[in-house]
Amino acid sequence: MPGYSHTVTERFLRYVRIDTQSSHTSTTYPSTEKQKDLGRLLVKELQEMGIADAHLDEFGYVYATVPSNTTKMVPVICFCAHMDTSPDVTGKDVKPQIVPSYQGGDIALPGDPSQVIRVADNPALKDQIGHDIITTDGTTLLGADNKAGLAEIMDAVHIMVTHPDIKHGTLKILFTPDEEVGHGVDHVDIKKLGADFAYTMDGESAGNLEDETFAADKATLTIRGVSAHPGFAKGKIENAIKIASRIIERLPRDTCSPETTEDRQGFLHPTDLQATLESATLSFIVRDFSEEGLREKEALLHAIAKGAMRDFPHSTCEIRIEEQYRNMKVVLDRHPQITENALEAIRRAGLTPKRTSIRGGTDGSRLSFMGLPCPNIFAGEHAFHSRLEWVSVQDMEKAVETIIHLAAIWEEQGQ
Ligand SMILES: [Zn+2]
């Protein structure tokens, strides 16, 4: 789509200046009221583009519809991005700077000499020669995660409403709060949204498409020991603190942990231990790309606990497994066109598509299992959740073009 004048960069620079940091400790929804400040601005901008139904709901979600401009029957596609930024690094008073026509080398950030975006840590910079790189001054995060996605969707909508020659079906826009604190889809109204499937614009390098996430369980071990007065305890006490540490001690050393695995390997990871003499609660997260992998790791945990309990015949250990989320590929494989069309759109934008998997969960994995299949398309975000975050203007423009091609491809395939 060369020739379209993009508004993506000016939008991005406007959105990152609004602080939308979410909070892990809040009990409200959205977790921080300030996220709605950006929501209101996005609604206003959508309405100014003529998107009449754009609105912000009580939970802080933005919903909007770009009406179909074709006579064909085309599935209803949703484009989704999140408005909040990570609680890990401040997002207040973000001062973005642009490094025009990047010529290689490390990028020192002017507001804090200790903050340097190094090529050694960011090999993706090597693909950015000649591009305009946006960073912060080094004192805050940038919030390209996921304001790049917001700006890209907004720019794509703007281009489509001003270019009626681009034919598309009904497009739904969904902007969510609280993604970074794991609650991005808690209050989303799937019925009201009325989409057949969705794409999140929240990925890394230009050309990437993520159609796979971890499958995730939580395992909780409840240990009951035997207590007695320590002065008269010979042959009586079975200390729950020692039982718990015996279990931890028996975990594999060189495999099966976050610190020893990468790529497609899963793990069994202790995350919390509360213990007294009488009782202990030991929590684990279990991660793998397949259900069998989860089952194997859970069987291993059972075997380790059973082995450890042999020395404590009067104590008990119960293991409770709870599902957290599942690999979205299970859902996406049933609807291959969703991923295929995204790969084709990336190709039409002049990029080489690359399918990747996420060692974690996304809102898309939860949406996929709520009936809205949802792979993740690149937004150009790099080094997210840090002061060294960056994005390039040209990658954002490619993401905009990918959205437009994708809408057009679905229309071409309509009846
Ligand atoms: Zn994100």
Tab-separated table of C-alpha atoms and ligand atoms in Angstrom:
chain	number	residue	atom	x	y	z
A	1	MET	CA	0.000	0.000	0.000
A	2	PRO	CA	2.652	2.563	-0.728
A	3	GLY	CA	1.323	6.050	-1.195
A	4	TYR	CA	-0.897	6.221	1.868
A	5	SER	CA	0.136	8.939	4.252
A	6	HIS	CA	0.473	7.314	7.630
A	7	THR	CA	-0.663	8.851	10.910
A	8	VAL	CA	0.735	5.952	12.934
A	9	THR	CA	3.776	7.776	14.333
A	10	GLU	CA	1.965	10.933	15.434
A	11	ARG	CA	-0.713	8.760	17.056
A	12	PHE	CA	1.917	6.649	18.794
A	13	LEU	CA	3.718	9.723	20.164
A	14	ARG	CA	0.378	11.044	21.452
A	15	TYR	CA	-0.659	7.779	23.157
A	16	VAL	CA	2.657	7.064	24.904
A	17	ARG	CA	2.479	10.423	26.694
A	18	ILE	CA	-0.648	9.250	28.539
A	19	ASP	CA	0.251	7.219	31.637
A	20	THR	CA	-1.720	3.937	31.594
A	21	GLN	CA	0.336	1.783	33.954
A	22	SER	CA	-1.767	-1.044	35.406
A	23	SER	CA	-1.398	-2.403	38.945
A	24	HIS	CA	-0.987	-5.878	40.410
A	25	THR	CA	-2.181	-4.849	43.859
A	26	SER	CA	-5.342	-2.951	42.951
A	27	THR	CA	-8.737	-4.521	43.661
A	28	THR	CA	-10.675	-2.361	41.180
A	29	TYR	CA	-11.404	-2.973	37.489
A	30	PRO	CA	-9.703	-1.583	35.546
A	31	SER	CA	-6.840	-1.790	38.037
A	32	THR	CA	-6.048	1.912	37.492
A	33	GLU	CA	-8.593	4.562	36.553
A	34	LYS	CA	-6.059	6.465	34.417
A	35	GLN	CA	-6.240	3.800	31.702
A	36	LYS	CA	-9.634	5.275	30.858
A	37	ASP	CA	-7.944	8.607	29.963
A	38	LEU	CA	-6.433	6.927	26.919
A	39	GLY	CA	-9.671	5.018	26.278
A	40	ARG	CA	-11.592	8.293	26.099
A	41	LEU	CA	-9.072	9.801	23.672
A	42	LEU	CA	-9.243	6.740	21.392
A	43	VAL	CA	-13.055	6.876	21.390
A	44	LYS	CA	-12.959	10.581	20.509
A	45	GLU	CA	-10.534	9.960	17.642
A	46	LEU	CA	-12.625	7.061	16.322
A	47	GLN	CA	-15.768	9.185	16.450
A	48	GLU	CA	-13.969	11.973	14.583
A	49	MET	CA	-13.222	9.397	11.866
A	50	GLY	CA	-16.951	8.734	11.619
A	51	ILE	CA	-17.039	5.509	13.668
A	52	ALA	CA	-20.380	6.305	15.295
A	53	ASP	CA	-20.651	3.401	17.768
A	54	ALA	CA	-17.178	3.845	19.323
A	55	HIS	CA	-17.521	3.841	23.119
A	56	LEU	CA	-15.756	3.171	26.398
A	57	ASP	CA	-17.609	0.834	28.766
A	58	GLU	CA	-17.663	0.840	32.599
A	59	PHE	CA	-14.758	-1.676	32.755
A	60	GLY	CA	-12.512	0.458	30.532
A	61	TYR	CA	-12.885	-1.468	27.248
A	62	VAL	CA	-13.144	0.414	23.949
A	63	TYR	CA	-15.472	-1.148	21.371
A	64	ALA	CA	-16.008	0.156	17.835
A	65	THR	CA	-17.276	-1.073	14.472
A	66	VAL	CA	-15.958	-0.186	11.023
A	67	PRO	CA	-18.974	-1.010	8.834
A	68	SER	CA	-18.597	-3.303	5.838
A	69	ASN	CA	-18.277	-1.585	2.442
A	70	THR	CA	-18.766	-4.711	0.333
A	71	THR	CA	-21.798	-6.629	-0.877
A	72	LYS	CA	-20.000	-9.930	-0.215
A	73	MET	CA	-20.519	-12.099	2.846
A	74	VAL	CA	-17.301	-11.732	4.828
A	75	PRO	CA	-16.528	-12.968	8.378
A	76	VAL	CA	-16.464	-10.303	11.085
A	77	ILE	CA	-12.830	-9.737	12.091
A	78	CYS	CA	-11.713	-8.080	15.313
A	79	PHE	CA	-8.415	-6.226	15.745
A	80	CYS	CA	-7.329	-6.028	19.351
A	81	ALA	CA	-4.640	-4.218	21.367
A	82	HIS	CA	-4.185	-3.392	25.057
A	83	MET	CA	-4.065	0.094	26.525
A	84	ASP	CA	-2.164	-0.533	29.776
A	85	THR	CA	1.596	-0.641	30.278
A	86	SER	CA	3.611	-2.901	32.576
A	87	PRO	CA	3.584	-2.303	36.355
A	88	ASP	CA	7.339	-3.115	36.330
A	89	VAL	CA	8.579	0.255	35.057
A	90	THR	CA	7.057	3.724	35.367
A	91	GLY	CA	5.069	5.034	32.424
A	92	LYS	CA	4.622	8.555	33.812
A	93	ASP	CA	5.970	11.521	31.815
A	94	VAL	CA	7.236	9.443	28.920
A	95	LYS	CA	9.496	11.592	26.754
A	96	PRO	CA	9.844	9.852	23.404
A	97	GLN	CA	12.730	10.701	21.084
A	98	ILE	CA	13.284	9.728	17.479
A	99	VAL	CA	16.657	8.598	16.163
A	100	PRO	CA	16.209	9.455	12.462
A	101	SER	CA	17.747	7.191	9.843
A	102	TYR	CA	19.540	4.895	12.285
A	103	GLN	CA	23.034	4.080	11.038
A	104	GLY	CA	23.920	1.190	13.376
A	105	GLY	CA	25.656	1.108	16.740
A	106	ASP	CA	24.433	1.424	20.327
A	107	ILE	CA	21.842	4.074	21.192
A	108	ALA	CA	22.556	6.088	24.357
A	109	LEU	CA	19.456	7.534	25.983
A	110	PRO	CA	19.831	11.237	26.841
A	111	GLY	CA	17.973	11.308	30.179
A	112	ASP	CA	20.094	8.662	31.935
A	113	PRO	CA	23.667	7.898	30.798
A	114	SER	CA	23.448	4.392	32.305
A	115	GLN	CA	20.694	3.447	29.855
A	116	VAL	CA	22.122	2.296	26.515
A	117	ILE	CA	20.290	0.207	23.905
A	118	ARG	CA	23.092	-2.138	22.884
A	119	VAL	CA	23.223	-4.001	19.595
A	120	ALA	CA	24.668	-6.967	21.508
A	121	ASP	CA	21.413	-7.247	23.482
A	122	ASN	CA	19.199	-6.223	20.547
A	123	PRO	CA	20.305	-8.154	17.459
A	124	ALA	CA	17.047	-6.985	15.797
A	125	LEU	CA	18.645	-3.523	15.499
A	126	LYS	CA	20.733	-4.898	12.629
A	127	ASP	CA	17.547	-5.030	10.515
A	128	GLN	CA	16.784	-1.375	11.242
A	129	ILE	CA	19.502	0.459	9.291
A	130	GLY	CA	18.001	3.584	7.727
A	131	HIS	CA	14.860	3.325	9.863
A	132	ASP	CA	13.647	5.932	12.331
A	133	ILE	CA	13.856	4.448	15.833
A	134	ILE	CA	11.665	5.709	18.659
A	135	THR	CA	12.992	5.336	22.214
A	136	THR	CA	12.425	7.086	25.551
A	137	ASP	CA	14.918	9.400	27.235
A	138	GLY	CA	15.848	6.445	29.487
A	139	THR	CA	13.864	7.449	32.590
A	140	THR	CA	10.640	5.536	31.801
A	141	LEU	CA	9.428	2.682	29.654
A	142	LEU	CA	8.180	3.625	26.190
A	143	GLY	CA	4.928	1.712	26.139
A	144	ALA	CA	5.340	0.493	22.552
A	145	ASP	CA	3.904	-2.614	24.238
A	146	ASN	CA	1.128	-2.137	23.247
A	147	LYS	CA	0.610	1.465	22.145
A	148	ALA	CA	2.323	0.557	18.874
A	149	GLY	CA	-0.579	-1.863	18.338
A	150	LEU	CA	-3.143	0.797	19.249
A	151	ALA	CA	-1.588	3.339	16.868
A	152	GLU	CA	-1.373	0.756	14.066
A	153	ILE	CA	-5.022	-0.261	14.360
A	154	MET	CA	-6.112	3.394	14.581
A	155	ASP	CA	-4.054	4.342	11.512
A	156	ALA	CA	-5.388	1.343	9.559
A	157	VAL	CA	-8.963	2.363	10.415
A	158	HIS	CA	-8.190	5.927	9.361
A	159	ILE	CA	-6.792	4.774	6.014
A	160	MET	CA	-9.726	2.449	5.373
A	161	VAL	CA	-12.421	5.037	6.148
A	162	THR	CA	-10.689	7.615	3.926
A	163	HIS	CA	-10.092	5.110	1.076
A	164	PRO	CA	-13.440	3.479	0.260
A	165	ASP	CA	-11.735	1.697	-2.660
A	166	ILE	CA	-10.248	-0.713	-0.080
A	167	LYS	CA	-13.055	-3.266	0.231
A	168	HIS	CA	-13.545	-5.035	3.551
A	169	GLY	CA	-16.202	-6.751	5.646
A	170	THR	CA	-17.332	-5.598	9.083
A	171	LEU	CA	-14.315	-4.885	11.301
A	172	LYS	CA	-14.534	-4.777	15.079
A	173	ILE	CA	-12.049	-2.859	17.190
A	174	LEU	CA	-11.361	-3.929	20.772
A	175	PHE	CA	-8.955	-2.103	23.097
A	176	THR	CA	-8.505	-3.752	26.502
A	177	PRO	CA	-7.228	-2.605	29.913
A	178	ASP	CA	-5.135	-4.652	32.394
A	179	GLU	CA	-3.468	-7.076	29.968
A	180	GLU	CA	-0.136	-6.700	31.764
A	181	VAL	CA	-1.641	-7.845	35.056
A	182	GLY	CA	-3.275	-10.887	33.481
A	183	HIS	CA	-6.835	-9.573	33.491
A	184	GLY	CA	-7.159	-8.184	29.980
A	185	VAL	CA	-10.181	-10.242	29.016
A	186	ASP	CA	-11.925	-10.680	32.393
A	187	HIS	CA	-14.852	-8.455	31.475
A	188	VAL	CA	-14.810	-8.546	27.691
A	189	ASP	CA	-18.297	-9.028	26.256
A	190	ILE	CA	-17.736	-11.529	23.442
A	191	LYS	CA	-21.402	-11.484	22.458
A	192	LYS	CA	-21.543	-7.701	22.193
A	193	LEU	CA	-18.283	-7.690	20.240
A	194	GLY	CA	-19.894	-10.016	17.708
A	195	ALA	CA	-16.703	-11.055	15.883
A	196	ASP	CA	-15.941	-14.460	14.334
A	197	PHE	CA	-12.257	-14.281	15.253
A	198	ALA	CA	-9.617	-11.750	16.222
A	199	TYR	CA	-6.017	-10.697	15.774
A	200	THR	CA	-4.011	-9.072	18.551
A	201	MET	CA	-1.383	-6.597	17.286
A	202	ASP	CA	1.115	-7.154	20.104
A	203	GLY	CA	4.117	-9.018	18.714
A	204	GLU	CA	7.787	-8.231	18.273
A	205	SER	CA	9.787	-8.128	15.008
A	206	ALA	CA	8.235	-7.146	11.685
A	207	GLY	CA	6.917	-10.246	9.928
A	208	ASN	CA	6.316	-12.301	13.082
A	209	LEU	CA	3.088	-14.161	13.672
A	210	GLU	CA	2.552	-16.057	16.909
A	211	ASP	CA	-0.028	-18.815	16.791
A	212	GLU	CA	1.141	-20.817	19.768
A	213	THR	CA	1.397	-20.201	23.507
A	214	PHE	CA	2.263	-22.306	26.520
A	215	ALA	CA	-0.373	-24.544	28.077
A	216	ALA	CA	-0.399	-23.739	31.778
A	217	ASP	CA	-1.452	-25.371	35.040
A	218	LYS	CA	-0.958	-24.422	38.648
A	219	ALA	CA	-0.098	-27.148	41.172
A	220	THR	CA	-0.635	-26.641	44.904
A	221	LEU	CA	0.841	-29.079	47.421
A	222	THR	CA	-0.766	-29.078	50.866
A	223	ILE	CA	1.470	-30.810	53.389
A	224	ARG	CA	0.309	-31.821	56.878
A	225	GLY	CA	3.122	-32.735	59.243
A	226	VAL	CA	3.057	-33.902	62.868
A	227	SER	CA	3.690	-31.418	65.650
A	228	ALA	CA	4.811	-32.002	69.218
A	229	HIS	CA	6.645	-30.104	71.984
A	230	PRO	CA	10.243	-30.001	70.753
A	231	GLY	CA	11.589	-31.025	74.160
A	232	PHE	CA	9.643	-34.267	74.102
A	233	ALA	CA	9.476	-34.889	70.375
A	234	LYS	CA	11.819	-37.822	69.793
A	235	GLY	CA	10.203	-40.137	67.261
A	236	LYS	CA	7.156	-37.890	67.039
A	237	ILE	CA	7.686	-34.689	65.049
A	238	GLU	CA	7.388	-34.750	61.260
A	239	ASN	CA	8.273	-31.192	60.367
A	240	ALA	CA	6.258	-29.829	57.407
A	241	ILE	CA	9.017	-27.273	56.699
A	242	LYS	CA	11.472	-30.140	56.230
A	243	ILE	CA	9.011	-32.144	54.151
A	244	ALA	CA	8.546	-29.197	51.787
A	245	SER	CA	12.283	-28.646	51.461
A	246	ARG	CA	12.804	-32.358	50.824
A	247	ILE	CA	10.401	-32.113	47.884
A	248	ILE	CA	12.142	-29.013	46.498
A	249	GLU	CA	15.511	-30.736	46.931
A	250	ARG	CA	14.342	-33.641	44.757
A	251	LEU	CA	13.384	-31.464	41.765
A	252	PRO	CA	15.522	-32.011	38.647
A	253	ARG	CA	18.655	-29.843	38.698
A	254	ASP	CA	19.585	-29.574	35.030
A	255	THR	CA	16.211	-29.737	33.289
A	256	CYS	CA	12.598	-28.788	33.704
A	257	SER	CA	13.090	-25.324	35.276
A	258	PRO	CA	12.774	-21.844	33.714
A	259	GLU	CA	16.504	-21.319	34.304
A	260	THR	CA	17.505	-24.475	32.381
A	261	THR	CA	15.046	-24.497	29.457
A	262	GLU	CA	14.315	-22.573	26.251
A	263	ASP	CA	12.466	-22.848	22.924
A	264	ARG	CA	9.900	-25.643	23.132
A	265	GLN	CA	10.883	-27.106	26.500
A	266	GLY	CA	8.468	-26.842	29.408
A	267	PHE	CA	9.101	-26.643	33.139
A	268	LEU	CA	7.939	-27.227	36.692
A	269	HIS	CA	8.605	-24.082	38.702
A	270	PRO	CA	8.071	-23.513	42.462
A	271	THR	CA	6.647	-20.020	42.983
A	272	ASP	CA	5.619	-19.856	46.627
A	273	LEU	CA	6.204	-21.627	49.937
A	274	GLN	CA	4.320	-20.987	53.177
A	275	ALA	CA	5.436	-23.308	55.950
A	276	THR	CA	5.186	-23.952	59.687
A	277	LEU	CA	6.040	-27.053	61.709
A	278	GLU	CA	2.548	-28.431	61.286
A	279	SER	CA	1.652	-27.544	57.727
A	280	ALA	CA	3.049	-26.206	54.483
A	281	THR	CA	1.656	-25.006	51.176
A	282	LEU	CA	3.970	-25.224	48.186
A	283	SER	CA	2.847	-23.719	44.859
A	284	PHE	CA	4.165	-24.534	41.400
A	285	ILE	CA	3.449	-23.339	37.911
A	286	VAL	CA	3.598	-26.050	35.251
A	287	ARG	CA	4.281	-25.048	31.634
A	288	ASP	CA	4.560	-26.901	28.339
A	289	PHE	CA	3.361	-26.527	24.760
A	290	SER	CA	1.402	-29.802	24.854
A	291	GLU	CA	-1.097	-31.367	27.236
A	292	GLU	CA	1.048	-34.547	27.347
A	293	GLY	CA	3.996	-32.409	28.405
A	294	LEU	CA	1.939	-30.954	31.248
A	295	ARG	CA	0.769	-34.428	32.309
A	296	GLU	CA	4.382	-35.716	32.317
A	297	LYS	CA	5.558	-32.863	34.522
A	298	GLU	CA	2.636	-33.307	36.876
A	299	ALA	CA	3.355	-37.062	37.074
A	300	LEU	CA	6.952	-36.203	37.916
A	301	LEU	CA	5.772	-33.896	40.700
A	302	HIS	CA	3.560	-36.666	42.109
A	303	ALA	CA	6.488	-39.119	42.016
A	304	ILE	CA	8.832	-36.643	43.729
A	305	ALA	CA	6.299	-35.937	46.469
A	306	LYS	CA	5.584	-39.631	46.972
A	307	GLY	CA	9.310	-40.374	47.262
A	308	ALA	CA	9.834	-37.572	49.771
A	309	MET	CA	6.844	-38.643	51.887
A	310	ARG	CA	8.288	-42.141	52.486
A	311	ASP	CA	10.366	-40.762	55.351
A	312	PHE	CA	7.306	-39.143	56.958
A	313	PRO	CA	4.767	-41.966	57.420
A	314	HIS	CA	2.363	-39.998	59.624
A	315	SER	CA	2.209	-36.928	57.382
A	316	THR	CA	0.207	-36.288	54.220
A	317	CYS	CA	0.708	-34.398	50.996
A	318	GLU	CA	-2.181	-33.561	48.714
A	319	ILE	CA	-1.606	-32.194	45.210
A	320	ARG	CA	-4.240	-30.061	43.540
A	321	ILE	CA	-3.880	-29.224	39.832
A	322	GLU	CA	-5.750	-26.242	38.382
A	323	GLU	CA	-5.871	-25.248	34.733
A	324	GLN	CA	-4.643	-21.705	34.016
A	325	TYR	CA	-4.722	-21.436	30.212
A	326	ARG	CA	-4.172	-23.580	27.142
A	327	ASN	CA	-2.096	-23.413	23.954
A	328	MET	CA	-4.159	-21.410	21.465
A	329	LYS	CA	-2.792	-23.540	18.613
A	330	VAL	CA	-5.311	-26.234	19.582
A	331	VAL	CA	-8.078	-23.807	18.596
A	332	LEU	CA	-6.262	-22.150	15.665
A	333	ASP	CA	-5.489	-25.511	14.023
A	334	ARG	CA	-9.236	-26.020	13.622
A	335	HIS	CA	-9.430	-22.751	11.628
A	336	PRO	CA	-6.247	-22.719	9.519
A	337	GLN	CA	-7.473	-19.859	7.297
A	338	ILE	CA	-7.144	-17.379	10.167
A	339	THR	CA	-3.398	-17.938	10.356
A	340	GLU	CA	-2.925	-18.498	6.610
A	341	ASN	CA	-4.523	-15.172	5.719
A	342	ALA	CA	-2.390	-13.340	8.269
A	343	LEU	CA	0.762	-14.879	6.768
A	344	GLU	CA	-0.401	-13.799	3.289
A	345	ALA	CA	-1.094	-10.256	4.526
A	346	ILE	CA	2.429	-10.071	5.971
A	347	ARG	CA	3.783	-11.247	2.583
A	348	ARG	CA	1.747	-8.591	0.731
A	349	ALA	CA	3.216	-5.969	3.058
A	350	GLY	CA	6.581	-6.959	1.583
A	351	LEU	CA	7.859	-8.961	4.555
A	352	THR	CA	8.892	-12.575	5.063
A	353	PRO	CA	6.419	-14.100	7.527
A	354	LYS	CA	7.846	-15.996	10.473
A	355	ARG	CA	5.696	-18.214	12.702
A	356	THR	CA	6.823	-18.214	16.298
A	357	SER	CA	5.578	-19.451	19.646
A	358	ILE	CA	5.264	-17.603	22.935
A	359	ARG	CA	6.774	-18.982	26.149
A	360	GLY	CA	3.869	-17.564	28.081
A	361	GLY	CA	0.195	-16.810	27.703
A	362	THR	CA	-1.542	-13.946	25.946
A	363	ASP	CA	-4.992	-12.453	25.985
A	364	GLY	CA	-5.272	-14.182	22.632
A	365	SER	CA	-4.864	-17.605	24.233
A	366	ARG	CA	-7.726	-16.867	26.617
A	367	LEU	CA	-9.857	-15.309	23.864
A	368	SER	CA	-9.231	-18.351	21.656
A	369	PHE	CA	-10.751	-20.611	24.304
A	370	MET	CA	-13.617	-18.166	24.884
A	371	GLY	CA	-14.702	-18.811	21.296
A	372	LEU	CA	-12.713	-16.080	19.568
A	373	PRO	CA	-9.693	-17.669	17.817
A	374	CYS	CA	-6.911	-15.084	18.075
A	375	PRO	CA	-3.302	-15.273	16.834
A	376	ASN	CA	-0.848	-12.452	17.547
A	377	ILE	CA	0.632	-10.296	14.768
A	378	PHE	CA	3.831	-8.252	15.091
A	379	ALA	CA	3.558	-4.645	16.246
A	380	GLY	CA	7.309	-3.887	16.078
A	381	GLU	CA	7.783	-3.801	19.873
A	382	HIS	CA	11.257	-4.505	21.266
A	383	ALA	CA	12.775	-4.754	24.767
A	384	PHE	CA	9.364	-4.323	26.329
A	385	HIS	CA	8.821	-3.702	30.046
A	386	SER	CA	12.109	-1.806	30.193
A	387	ARG	CA	13.577	1.665	29.888
A	388	LEU	CA	15.364	0.418	26.766
A	389	GLU	CA	12.148	-0.230	24.879
A	390	TRP	CA	12.131	0.801	21.209
A	391	VAL	CA	10.081	0.575	18.031
A	392	SER	CA	10.731	1.739	14.490
A	393	VAL	CA	8.453	3.988	12.455
A	394	GLN	CA	8.861	1.781	9.390
A	395	ASP	CA	7.896	-1.419	11.265
A	396	MET	CA	4.755	0.264	12.578
A	397	GLU	CA	3.867	1.324	9.028
A	398	LYS	CA	4.362	-2.287	7.859
A	399	ALA	CA	2.011	-3.438	10.618
A	400	VAL	CA	-0.624	-0.945	9.433
A	401	GLU	CA	-0.275	-2.259	5.899
A	402	THR	CA	-0.572	-5.840	7.181
A	403	ILE	CA	-3.904	-4.981	8.861
A	404	ILE	CA	-5.244	-3.402	5.667
A	405	HIS	CA	-4.101	-6.318	3.479
A	406	LEU	CA	-5.623	-8.766	5.935
A	407	ALA	CA	-9.024	-7.062	5.820
A	408	ALA	CA	-8.804	-6.987	2.017
A	409	ILE	CA	-7.809	-10.675	1.742
A	410	TRP	CA	-10.861	-11.761	3.769
A	411	GLU	CA	-13.049	-9.626	1.487
A	412	GLU	CA	-11.506	-11.181	-1.648
A	413	GLN	CA	-12.389	-14.634	-0.273
A	414	GLY	CA	-15.975	-13.589	0.520
A	415	GLN	CA	-18.963	-14.868	-1.471
B	1	ZN	ZN	1.596	-6.443	25.268
